[in-house]
C-alpha atoms as a PDB file:
ATOM      1  CA  MET A   1       0.000   0.000   0.000  1.00  0.00           C
ATOM      2  CA  LEU A   2       2.798   2.448   0.893  1.00  0.00           C
ATOM      3  CA  GLN A   3       4.546   1.894  -2.437  1.00  0.00           C
ATOM      4  CA  ARG A   4       1.680   3.614  -4.264  1.00  0.00           C
ATOM      5  CA  MET A   5       1.860   6.723  -2.055  1.00  0.00           C
ATOM      6  CA  GLN A   6       3.895   9.868  -2.379  1.00  0.00           C
ATOM      7  CA  PRO A   7       6.825   9.711   0.071  1.00  0.00           C
ATOM      8  CA  TRP A   8       5.444  12.538   2.248  1.00  0.00           C
ATOM      9  CA  MET A   9       2.169  10.636   2.650  1.00  0.00           C
ATOM     10  CA  ALA A  10       3.954   7.391   3.529  1.00  0.00           C
ATOM     11  CA  SER A  11       6.111   9.286   6.033  1.00  0.00           C
ATOM     12  CA  THR A  12       3.058  10.950   7.577  1.00  0.00           C
ATOM     13  CA  LEU A  13       1.168   7.664   7.919  1.00  0.00           C
ATOM     14  CA  LEU A  14       4.206   5.899   9.376  1.00  0.00           C
ATOM     15  CA  THR A  15       4.710   8.747  11.859  1.00  0.00           C
ATOM     16  CA  LEU A  16       1.062   8.587  12.941  1.00  0.00           C
ATOM     17  CA  ARG A  17       1.341   4.821  13.281  1.00  0.00           C
ATOM     18  CA  ALA A  18       4.548   5.117  15.322  1.00  0.00           C
ATOM     19  CA  ALA A  19       2.954   7.733  17.568  1.00  0.00           C
ATOM     20  CA  GLY A  20      -0.136   5.541  17.959  1.00  0.00           C
ATOM     21  CA  SER A  21       1.988   2.529  18.874  1.00  0.00           C
ATOM     22  CA  ALA A  22       3.692   4.686  21.492  1.00  0.00           C
ATOM     23  CA  GLY A  23       0.294   5.581  22.973  1.00  0.00           C
ATOM     24  CA  PHE A  24      -0.275   8.956  21.291  1.00  0.00           C
ATOM     25  CA  VAL A  25      -3.340   9.288  19.093  1.00  0.00           C
ATOM     26  CA  THR A  26      -4.711  12.191  17.066  1.00  0.00           C
ATOM     27  CA  GLU A  27      -8.034  12.038  18.900  1.00  0.00           C
ATOM     28  CA  GLN A  28      -6.217  13.382  21.968  1.00  0.00           C
ATOM     29  CA  GLY A  29      -4.935  16.414  20.060  1.00  0.00           C
ATOM     30  CA  VAL A  30      -5.514  19.888  21.423  1.00  0.00           C
ATOM     31  CA  ASP A  31      -6.468  21.140  17.957  1.00  0.00           C
ATOM     32  CA  LEU A  32      -9.589  18.976  17.876  1.00  0.00           C
ATOM     33  CA  TRP A  33     -10.466  19.977  21.435  1.00  0.00           C
ATOM     34  CA  LEU A  34     -10.108  23.679  20.577  1.00  0.00           C
ATOM     35  CA  ALA A  35     -12.222  23.309  17.436  1.00  0.00           C
ATOM     36  CA  ARG A  36     -14.982  21.562  19.401  1.00  0.00           C
ATOM     37  CA  ALA A  37     -14.844  24.208  22.142  1.00  0.00           C
ATOM     38  CA  ALA A  38     -15.088  27.025  19.581  1.00  0.00           C
ATOM     39  CA  HIS A  39     -18.005  25.300  17.863  1.00  0.00           C
ATOM     40  CA  GLU A  40     -19.826  24.817  21.176  1.00  0.00           C
ATOM     41  CA  ARG A  41     -19.398  28.535  21.946  1.00  0.00           C
ATOM     42  CA  GLY A  42     -20.539  29.570  18.462  1.00  0.00           C
ATOM     43  CA  LEU A  43     -17.160  31.110  17.648  1.00  0.00           C
ATOM     44  CA  PRO A  44     -16.085  31.275  14.018  1.00  0.00           C
ATOM     45  CA  LEU A  45     -13.023  29.349  12.854  1.00  0.00           C
ATOM     46  CA  TYR A  46     -10.727  30.683  10.145  1.00  0.00           C
ATOM     47  CA  ALA A  47      -7.916  28.801   8.476  1.00  0.00           C
ATOM     48  CA  LEU A  48      -4.488  30.393   8.286  1.00  0.00           C
ATOM     49  CA  GLU A  49      -3.761  28.383   5.151  1.00  0.00           C
ATOM     50  CA  THR A  50      -5.389  26.006   2.715  1.00  0.00           C
ATOM     51  CA  VAL A  51      -5.156  22.239   2.675  1.00  0.00           C
ATOM     52  CA  GLU A  52      -3.520  22.571  -0.734  1.00  0.00           C
ATOM     53  CA  ARG A  53      -0.774  24.721   0.784  1.00  0.00           C
ATOM     54  CA  GLN A  54      -0.147  22.166   3.511  1.00  0.00           C
ATOM     55  CA  LEU A  55       0.146  19.377   0.957  1.00  0.00           C
ATOM     56  CA  GLU A  56       2.471  21.483  -1.200  1.00  0.00           C
ATOM     57  CA  ALA A  57       4.736  22.049   1.793  1.00  0.00           C
ATOM     58  CA  LEU A  58       4.754  18.373   2.779  1.00  0.00           C
ATOM     59  CA  ALA A  59       5.767  17.421  -0.762  1.00  0.00           C
ATOM     60  CA  ALA A  60       8.606  19.994  -0.888  1.00  0.00           C
ATOM     61  CA  GLY A  61      12.330  19.436  -0.784  1.00  0.00           C
ATOM     62  CA  GLY A  62      12.807  17.111  -3.708  1.00  0.00           C
ATOM     63  CA  ASP A  63      13.291  13.366  -3.858  1.00  0.00           C
ATOM     64  CA  GLU A  64      16.270  13.312  -1.476  1.00  0.00           C
ATOM     65  CA  ALA A  65      14.385  15.139   1.290  1.00  0.00           C
ATOM     66  CA  GLN A  66      11.285  13.021   0.784  1.00  0.00           C
ATOM     67  CA  ALA A  67      13.238   9.748   0.910  1.00  0.00           C
ATOM     68  CA  ALA A  68      15.088  10.962   3.998  1.00  0.00           C
ATOM     69  CA  GLY A  69      11.765  11.678   5.696  1.00  0.00           C
ATOM     70  CA  VAL A  70      10.564   8.129   5.156  1.00  0.00           C
ATOM     71  CA  ALA A  71      13.930   6.688   6.224  1.00  0.00           C
ATOM     72  CA  GLU A  72      13.915   8.783   9.410  1.00  0.00           C
ATOM     73  CA  VAL A  73      10.548   7.383  10.521  1.00  0.00           C
ATOM     74  CA  VAL A  74      11.471   3.806   9.604  1.00  0.00           C
ATOM     75  CA  ASP A  75      14.751   4.141  11.535  1.00  0.00           C
ATOM     76  CA  MET A  76      12.915   5.476  14.600  1.00  0.00           C
ATOM     77  CA  VAL A  77      10.510   2.536  14.527  1.00  0.00           C
ATOM     78  CA  GLU A  78      13.262  -0.015  13.974  1.00  0.00           C
ATOM     79  CA  ARG A  79      15.353   1.413  16.843  1.00  0.00           C
ATOM     80  CA  GLY A  80      12.295   1.364  19.121  1.00  0.00           C
ATOM     81  CA  ASP A  81      12.658   5.085  19.868  1.00  0.00           C
ATOM     82  CA  ALA A  82       9.093   6.190  19.100  1.00  0.00           C
ATOM     83  CA  ARG A  83       7.774   6.176  22.675  1.00  0.00           C
ATOM     84  CA  GLU A  84      10.792   8.093  24.012  1.00  0.00           C
ATOM     85  CA  TYR A  85      10.719  10.623  21.160  1.00  0.00           C
ATOM     86  CA  PHE A  86       6.994  11.369  21.353  1.00  0.00           C
ATOM     87  CA  THR A  87       7.079  11.462  25.165  1.00  0.00           C
ATOM     88  CA  GLU A  88       9.893  14.009  25.087  1.00  0.00           C
ATOM     89  CA  LEU A  89       8.034  16.029  22.455  1.00  0.00           C
ATOM     90  CA  LEU A  90       4.875  16.008  24.594  1.00  0.00           C
ATOM     91  CA  GLU A  91       6.795  17.010  27.727  1.00  0.00           C
ATOM     92  CA  ALA A  92       8.445  19.915  25.887  1.00  0.00           C
ATOM     93  CA  TRP A  93       5.029  21.011  24.580  1.00  0.00           C
ATOM     94  CA  ARG A  94       3.419  20.741  28.021  1.00  0.00           C
ATOM     95  CA  GLY A  95       6.261  22.740  29.545  1.00  0.00           C
ATOM     96  CA  GLY A  96       6.001  25.464  26.912  1.00  0.00           C
ATOM     97  CA  ASP A  97       9.588  24.806  25.840  1.00  0.00           C
ATOM     98  CA  VAL A  98       9.265  25.946  22.227  1.00  0.00           C
ATOM     99  CA  GLU A  99      13.006  25.789  21.615  1.00  0.00           C
ATOM    100  CA  ARG A 100      13.118  22.136  22.707  1.00  0.00           C
ATOM    101  CA  VAL A 101      10.156  21.309  20.458  1.00  0.00           C
ATOM    102  CA  ASP A 102      11.977  23.005  17.577  1.00  0.00           C
ATOM    103  CA  SER A 103      15.167  21.074  18.360  1.00  0.00           C
ATOM    104  CA  LEU A 104      13.327  17.760  18.525  1.00  0.00           C
ATOM    105  CA  LEU A 105      11.670  18.389  15.160  1.00  0.00           C
ATOM    106  CA  ARG A 106      14.671  19.814  13.326  1.00  0.00           C
ATOM    107  CA  ASP A 107      17.700  18.215  14.947  1.00  0.00           C
ATOM    108  CA  GLU A 108      16.663  14.968  16.569  1.00  0.00           C
ATOM    109  CA  GLY A 109      13.684  14.041  14.410  1.00  0.00           C
ATOM    110  CA  ALA A 110      15.133  14.981  11.040  1.00  0.00           C
ATOM    111  CA  SER A 111      18.263  14.311   9.057  1.00  0.00           C
ATOM    112  CA  GLU A 112      20.288  16.962   7.264  1.00  0.00           C
ATOM    113  CA  GLN A 113      18.773  15.833   3.952  1.00  0.00           C
ATOM    114  CA  MET A 114      15.333  16.857   5.245  1.00  0.00           C
ATOM    115  CA  ALA A 115      16.353  20.523   5.719  1.00  0.00           C
ATOM    116  CA  PRO A 116      14.843  21.708   2.391  1.00  0.00           C
ATOM    117  CA  MET A 117      11.505  20.103   3.264  1.00  0.00           C
ATOM    118  CA  LEU A 118      11.524  21.547   6.797  1.00  0.00           C
ATOM    119  CA  ALA A 119      12.339  24.973   5.380  1.00  0.00           C
ATOM    120  CA  GLU A 120       9.052  24.765   3.494  1.00  0.00           C
ATOM    121  CA  VAL A 121       6.959  22.856   6.057  1.00  0.00           C
ATOM    122  CA  LEU A 122       7.964  25.146   8.903  1.00  0.00           C
ATOM    123  CA  ASP A 123       9.844  28.294   7.885  1.00  0.00           C
ATOM    124  CA  ALA A 124       7.975  29.352   4.733  1.00  0.00           C
ATOM    125  CA  ARG A 125       4.612  28.478   6.237  1.00  0.00           C
ATOM    126  CA  ASN A 126       5.512  30.374   9.431  1.00  0.00           C
ATOM    127  CA  ARG A 127       6.062  33.551   7.399  1.00  0.00           C
ATOM    128  CA  GLU A 128       2.760  33.006   5.603  1.00  0.00           C
ATOM    129  CA  MET A 129       0.887  32.247   8.826  1.00  0.00           C
ATOM    130  CA  ALA A 130       2.377  35.368  10.448  1.00  0.00           C
ATOM    131  CA  ASP A 131       0.959  37.386   7.537  1.00  0.00           C
ATOM    132  CA  ALA A 132      -2.447  35.731   7.977  1.00  0.00           C
ATOM    133  CA  ILE A 133      -2.428  36.362  11.739  1.00  0.00           C
ATOM    134  CA  VAL A 134      -1.498  40.024  11.338  1.00  0.00           C
ATOM    135  CA  ALA A 135      -4.259  40.418   8.746  1.00  0.00           C
ATOM    136  CA  ARG A 136      -6.808  39.134  11.315  1.00  0.00           C
ATOM    137  CA  LEU A 137      -5.721  41.512  14.062  1.00  0.00           C
ATOM    138  CA  GLN A 138      -7.955  44.533  14.480  1.00  0.00           C
ATOM    139  CA  PRO A 139      -7.920  47.167  17.216  1.00  0.00           C
ATOM    140  CA  GLY A 140     -10.390  46.397  19.979  1.00  0.00           C
ATOM    141  CA  ARG A 141     -10.887  42.757  18.967  1.00  0.00           C
ATOM    142  CA  ARG A 142      -9.432  39.662  20.542  1.00  0.00           C
ATOM    143  CA  VAL A 143      -8.123  36.934  18.319  1.00  0.00           C
ATOM    144  CA  PHE A 144      -7.235  33.440  19.464  1.00  0.00           C
ATOM    145  CA  VAL A 145      -4.854  31.553  17.192  1.00  0.00           C
ATOM    146  CA  ALA A 146      -3.979  27.881  17.428  1.00  0.00           C
ATOM    147  CA  VAL A 147      -1.141  26.337  15.436  1.00  0.00           C
ATOM    148  CA  GLY A 148       1.003  23.265  15.856  1.00  0.00           C
ATOM    149  CA  ALA A 149       3.771  23.503  18.443  1.00  0.00           C
ATOM    150  CA  GLY A 150       6.442  23.068  15.782  1.00  0.00           C
ATOM    151  CA  HIS A 151       5.633  26.503  14.392  1.00  0.00           C
ATOM    152  CA  PHE A 152       6.612  28.527  17.460  1.00  0.00           C
ATOM    153  CA  GLY A 153      10.339  28.119  18.106  1.00  0.00           C
ATOM    154  CA  GLY A 154      13.517  28.961  16.286  1.00  0.00           C
ATOM    155  CA  ASP A 155      14.710  32.000  14.386  1.00  0.00           C
ATOM    156  CA  ALA A 156      12.084  31.421  11.694  1.00  0.00           C
ATOM    157  CA  GLY A 157       9.261  30.518  14.113  1.00  0.00           C
ATOM    158  CA  LEU A 158       6.007  32.387  14.548  1.00  0.00           C
ATOM    159  CA  LEU A 159       7.107  33.905  17.841  1.00  0.00           C
ATOM    160  CA  ALA A 160      10.187  35.443  16.220  1.00  0.00           C
ATOM    161  CA  ALA A 161       8.185  36.547  13.172  1.00  0.00           C
ATOM    162  CA  LEU A 162       5.510  38.278  15.229  1.00  0.00           C
ATOM    163  CA  SER A 163       7.875  39.860  17.749  1.00  0.00           C
ATOM    164  CA  GLY A 164       9.963  41.057  14.788  1.00  0.00           C
ATOM    165  CA  ARG A 165       6.883  42.896  13.585  1.00  0.00           C
ATOM    166  CA  GLY A 166       6.617  44.762  16.860  1.00  0.00           C
ATOM    167  CA  PHE A 167       4.153  42.567  18.740  1.00  0.00           C
ATOM    168  CA  THR A 168       4.702  41.924  22.423  1.00  0.00           C
ATOM    169  CA  LEU A 169       4.203  38.257  23.162  1.00  0.00           C
ATOM    170  CA  ARG A 170       3.774  36.475  26.451  1.00  0.00           C
ATOM    171  CA  GLN A 171       3.452  32.834  27.236  1.00  0.00           C
ATOM    172  CA  VAL A 172       0.244  31.754  28.908  1.00  0.00           C
ATOM    173  CA  GLU A 173       1.001  29.568  31.895  1.00  0.00           C
ATOM    174  CA  ALA A 174      -1.233  26.692  32.885  1.00  0.00           C
ATOM    175  CA  LYS A 175      -2.657  26.858  36.381  1.00  0.00           C
ATOM    176  CA  ASP A 176      -3.325  23.807  38.462  1.00  0.00           C
ATOM    177  CA  ASP A 177      -6.987  23.507  39.421  1.00  0.00           C
END
């Protein structure tokens, strides 16, 4: 079945399978929870990008980057590192450690050959999402934006892009109930 897929799709499915085997499933994702909560409150949802743009980014980087992406996931599964990797990623996310999330995605979860794909999947999309966020901001109105944790950290992350445009950002801290 995987042989008929584009490499980015095979890599995505293998990653989801590896995460699922390690006990992490998409149904637990905060994005689905936020979408349900917004729907229940009657709040409108707006996309920062199209599905087509996401697919274009996933397919970027050329054959070498795409093959490296598949090899990276297969290697993680074969080494038995999926549970440790996804646990560390979750802990960094829970702790608000955006630089650690960025490091796990770029350095520990990706080979050097994947850099062109990551430049598109993360960096180029971050610039585009920053534009879309700024376009939504209007004086006197509150805007809540939710994006994947991989988009925050690093020199090309959303936090750097928005602070570079003069916005003051602060991290929201979770409070124990």
